[in-house]
Coordinates of C-alpha atoms in Angstrom, one line a residue:
M192 CA 12.7 43.1 -8.3
K193 CA 13.5 39.4 -7.1
K194 CA 15.6 37.6 -9.5
G195 CA 14.1 35.1 -11.8
L196 CA 10.2 36.8 -10.8
D197 CA 9.8 38.3 -14.5
V198 CA 10.6 34.8 -15.9
A199 CA 8.1 33.4 -13.3
A200 CA 5.5 35.6 -14.2
A201 CA 6.0 35.1 -18.0
E202 CA 5.5 31.3 -17.3
F203 CA 2.4 32.0 -15.2
L204 CA 0.9 34.2 -18.5
E205 CA 1.4 31.0 -20.8
L206 CA -0.8 29.2 -17.9
A207 CA -3.2 32.3 -18.3
S208 CA -5.9 30.8 -20.6
E209 CA -8.3 28.0 -20.3
Q210 CA -7.9 26.7 -23.8
R211 CA -4.3 26.6 -23.0
L212 CA -4.3 24.8 -19.8
E213 CA -7.3 22.4 -21.5
I214 CA -4.9 21.8 -24.2
L215 CA -2.1 20.7 -21.9
S216 CA -4.4 18.8 -20.2
R217 CA -5.4 16.7 -23.0
L218 CA -1.4 16.0 -24.5
Y219 CA -0.7 15.6 -20.8
E220 CA -2.3 11.9 -21.6
Q221 CA -1.4 11.5 -25.2
N222 CA -0.1 12.7 -28.4
L223 CA -2.7 14.3 -30.4
K224 CA -3.4 16.5 -33.6
V225 CA -4.4 20.5 -33.2
S226 CA -7.7 19.0 -35.2
T227 CA -8.3 16.7 -32.5
V228 CA -8.3 18.9 -29.7
A229 CA -10.3 21.6 -31.7
K230 CA -13.0 19.2 -32.4
E231 CA -13.0 17.8 -28.6
I232 CA -13.0 21.3 -27.0
E233 CA -15.6 22.6 -29.9
A234 CA -13.2 25.3 -31.0
T235 CA -12.0 26.5 -34.4
V236 CA -8.8 24.8 -36.3
P237 CA -7.3 28.6 -35.8
E238 CA -8.1 30.2 -32.7
V239 CA -6.7 26.5 -31.3
F240 CA -4.1 26.2 -33.3
R241 CA -2.8 29.8 -32.3
N242 CA -2.6 28.8 -28.9
F243 CA -0.5 25.3 -29.7
E244 CA 2.3 27.9 -31.6
R245 CA 2.5 29.9 -28.4
L246 CA 3.0 26.5 -26.5
V247 CA 5.4 25.9 -28.6
K248 CA 7.2 28.8 -28.2
A249 CA 7.2 28.4 -24.7
G250 CA 8.5 25.3 -25.1
L251 CA 5.9 23.6 -23.0
I252 CA 5.4 21.0 -25.8
S253 CA 6.8 20.1 -29.4
K254 CA 5.3 18.9 -32.7
E255 CA 5.9 15.7 -33.9
S256 CA 7.8 14.2 -36.9
D257 CA 3.3 12.8 -38.2
G258 CA 2.2 16.1 -37.0
S259 CA 0.5 15.2 -33.3
Y260 CA 2.2 17.9 -30.6
S261 CA 3.7 15.9 -26.8
I262 CA 3.6 17.4 -24.0
S263 CA 7.5 19.1 -22.8
T264 CA 8.7 17.9 -19.5
A265 CA 8.7 21.0 -18.7
G266 CA 4.7 21.1 -19.7
R267 CA 4.0 18.3 -17.8
L268 CA 5.8 19.9 -14.7
M269 CA 4.4 23.3 -15.2
Y270 CA 0.5 20.9 -15.5
N271 CA 1.1 19.6 -12.3
Q272 CA 1.1 22.9 -10.8
V273 CA -1.9 23.5 -11.7
S274 CA -4.1 21.0 -9.0
L275 CA -2.3 23.3 -6.2
V276 CA -4.0 26.6 -8.0
R277 CA -7.2 24.7 -7.9
F278 CA -6.3 23.8 -4.4
L279 CA -6.2 27.0 -2.8
S280 CA -8.8 28.6 -5.2
E281 CA -11.6 26.0 -4.2
N282 CA -10.2 26.7 0.1
K283 CA -10.0 30.3 0.0
K284 CA -12.4 30.7 2.6
Y285 CA -11.3 27.9 4.2
L286 CA -7.5 28.9 4.1
Q287 CA -8.5 32.7 5.8
T288 CA -8.6 30.4 9.1
H289 CA -6.3 28.0 8.4
M290 CA -2.8 27.5 8.4
F291 CA 0.3 25.0 8.1
S292 CA 2.5 26.0 10.8
D293 CA 3.8 22.8 11.2
V294 CA 3.8 21.4 7.7
S295 CA 7.3 21.6 6.1
D296 CA 8.0 23.0 2.5
K297 CA 8.0 19.4 0.9
F298 CA 5.0 18.9 1.9
L299 CA 3.4 22.5 1.0
Q300 CA 5.0 22.2 -2.2
R301 CA 2.9 18.8 -2.6
I302 CA -0.4 20.2 -1.1
G303 CA -2.2 20.4 -4.9
S304 CA -2.7 16.2 -4.0
L305 CA -5.2 17.4 -1.7
E306 CA -7.3 19.0 -4.8
G307 CA -9.1 15.7 -4.6
G308 CA -10.3 16.0 -1.0
Q309 CA -14.0 16.2 0.5
H310 CA -14.1 19.4 2.3
L311 CA -15.7 18.2 5.4
K312 CA -17.2 20.7 8.0
G313 CA -18.6 20.4 11.5
V314 CA -17.2 18.4 14.0
V315 CA -19.6 15.5 13.5
K316 CA -19.2 15.1 9.8
V317 CA -15.1 15.4 10.3
L318 CA -15.6 12.4 13.2
E319 CA -17.9 10.2 11.3
K320 CA -15.5 9.8 8.6
W321 CA -12.6 9.4 10.9
K322 CA -14.6 6.4 12.4
E323 CA -15.3 5.0 9.1
I324 CA -11.8 5.3 8.1
Y325 CA -11.1 2.9 11.0
D326 CA -14.2 0.4 10.4
N327 CA -13.3 0.4 6.6
A328 CA -9.3 -0.5 7.5
E329 CA -7.9 -4.1 6.4
S330 CA -4.6 -3.7 6.7
Y331 CA -3.4 -0.7 9.0
I332 CA -4.3 2.3 11.0
Y333 CA -1.9 5.5 11.1
N334 CA -2.6 8.0 13.4
V335 CA -1.0 11.5 13.8
L336 CA -2.6 12.9 16.5
F337 CA -3.5 16.1 18.8
E338 CA -6.4 14.3 21.5
V339 CA -6.8 10.7 22.0
P340 CA -10.3 9.5 20.9
Y341 CA -10.1 6.8 24.5
T342 CA -14.4 6.8 23.9
A343 CA -15.7 3.2 23.4
D344 CA -17.1 4.3 19.6
F345 CA -13.3 4.8 18.2
I346 CA -11.7 2.3 20.6
E347 CA -14.1 -0.4 20.0
P348 CA -13.8 -0.7 16.6
I349 CA -9.8 -0.6 16.8
V350 CA -10.0 -3.2 19.0
K351 CA -11.9 -5.7 17.1
K352 CA -9.6 -4.3 13.7
I353 CA -6.7 -5.2 15.5
G354 CA -7.7 -8.5 16.7
Q355 CA -8.7 -9.0 12.8
G356 CA -4.6 -8.4 12.0
I357 CA -4.6 -4.9 11.0
K358 CA -1.6 -3.1 12.3
L359 CA -2.0 0.2 14.7
R360 CA 0.7 3.1 14.3
S361 CA -0.1 6.2 16.4
V362 CA 2.2 9.7 16.8
F363 CA 0.9 11.4 19.9
S364 CA 2.0 15.0 20.6
N365 CA 3.5 15.4 23.8
S366 CA 0.4 17.5 24.9
A367 CA -2.2 15.5 24.2
I368 CA -5.7 16.2 25.9
V369 CA -6.7 12.5 27.0
P370 CA -10.2 11.7 28.6
N371 CA -10.6 11.0 32.5
D372 CA -11.3 7.2 31.8
R373 CA -8.5 6.6 29.7
K374 CA -6.2 4.0 31.7
Q375 CA -9.1 1.7 32.6
V376 CA -10.5 1.7 28.9
F377 CA -6.7 1.0 27.7
E378 CA -6.6 -2.0 30.3
K379 CA -10.0 -3.4 29.8
Q380 CA -9.7 -3.5 26.0
G381 CA -6.2 -5.1 26.5
F382 CA -3.5 -2.5 25.0
K383 CA -1.1 -3.6 26.8
K384 CA -1.4 -6.9 25.2
F385 CA -1.6 -5.5 22.0
I386 CA 1.4 -3.2 22.6
E387 CA 3.7 -6.1 24.3
D388 CA 3.0 -8.2 20.5
G389 CA 4.0 -5.6 18.6
K390 CA 0.1 -5.1 16.6
V391 CA -0.1 -1.7 18.2
E392 CA 3.2 0.5 18.0
R393 CA 3.0 4.7 19.6
R394 CA 5.7 7.5 19.3
M395 CA 5.6 10.7 20.4
K396 CA 6.7 14.4 18.7
E397 CA 7.1 17.6 20.6
D398 CA 3.6 19.5 19.5
V399 CA 1.1 18.0 17.1
K400 CA -0.8 20.6 14.7
T401 CA -2.1 18.8 11.9
I402 CA -4.0 15.8 12.4
V403 CA -3.6 12.9 9.9
I404 CA -5.7 9.5 9.9
L405 CA -5.5 7.3 7.4
N406 CA -5.9 3.2 6.3
E407 CA -4.7 2.0 3.2
K408 CA -7.0 3.0 0.4
E409 CA -8.3 6.4 2.5
A410 CA -7.8 9.4 4.4
C411 CA -8.5 12.5 6.5
V412 CA -6.4 15.4 7.5
M413 CA -6.9 18.8 9.7
F414 CA -5.2 21.5 9.5
P415 CA -4.4 24.0 12.9
A416 CA -7.0 26.7 12.7
S417 CA -5.1 30.3 12.1
D418 CA -4.6 30.5 16.2
D419 CA -2.3 27.9 15.5
N420 CA -4.2 25.5 17.2
P421 CA -5.3 21.8 16.0
D422 CA -9.1 22.2 14.9
V423 CA -11.0 19.2 14.3
S424 CA -14.2 21.1 13.1
E425 CA -13.0 20.6 9.3
G426 CA -11.1 19.0 7.3
F427 CA -10.2 16.7 3.7
Y428 CA -10.8 13.2 3.4
S429 CA -10.7 11.3 -0.1
K430 CA -9.8 8.1 -1.5
D431 CA -7.9 9.6 -4.1
T432 CA -4.3 8.4 -4.4
G433 CA -2.4 11.4 -5.1
F434 CA -4.2 12.8 -1.5
H435 CA -3.8 9.0 -0.1
E436 CA -0.3 9.5 -0.4
W437 CA 0.7 12.8 0.8
C438 CA -1.4 12.0 3.6
L439 CA 1.0 8.8 3.8
D440 CA 3.8 10.3 3.6
Y441 CA 3.0 13.0 6.4
F442 CA 2.8 10.6 7.9
T443 CA 5.9 8.6 7.6
H444 CA 7.8 11.6 8.2
C445 CA 6.2 12.3 12.0
W446 CA 6.6 8.4 12.9
D447 CA 10.7 8.6 11.2
T448 CA 11.1 12.2 12.7
A449 CA 9.2 11.3 16.6
G450 CA 10.8 10.0 19.9
P451 CA 9.8 7.8 21.8
F452 CA 6.3 6.6 23.3
R453 CA 6.8 7.6 26.7
E454 CA 3.1 7.0 29.6
K455 CA 4.4 9.4 31.7
M456 CA 3.8 12.2 29.2
L457 CA 0.0 11.7 29.9
E458 CA -0.5 11.0 33.2
G459 CA -2.3 13.3 35.1
K460 CA -3.9 15.2 32.0

């Protein structure tokens, strides 16, 4: 058996109880006594006390001098992983047809942050949220894109927002798919001037499979399908702080590791 798996299994066993998870959840917010928790969750004091003692023995909580209990650092870290389990459990069907091929381990370890996201199913619903994010932007719009949306319903809100002072940053795939009329739309809407003025910044990376769109308060992410191709027919959207932070950090990582934008890469496509 791989080293440490027996220890990990024992730790998971301590979390394999709805009541013990409930205790950790409540102690995560504040120190509480057994009687208080028992009353709040409508359980008997002896039953709750047994689970408190089990969590103390596991080193996940500790008893204070006033008789209340506090969650330990280990307890906080363990409880933080519950969001990962919930995300995986609630999205099993989605995960059967999608993958995280271009998402590095440091982001996979935080994938539970997406737990609060609304699952969007259907291209129309995804694109509606995409456009909402553009429409609602007050400070910035950040994109990591495989396809370049240069249709009027996408471009016009962006142009309006840039005129109001928002910052547009986009990371494009080297193999980005662009509409045939991209050049005409690009010139008509004055993007060349926006770029010259530093209001629009663009970079490129080798390949984009995971798509991210966000403004300063909401975000949407779409992971590639099981064939490893980008998929805009399903995704996740949220205004949740943790969700937004994950998407912003992912965009920043892509931006920092991307190369300069090369117009010729898109010519003829």
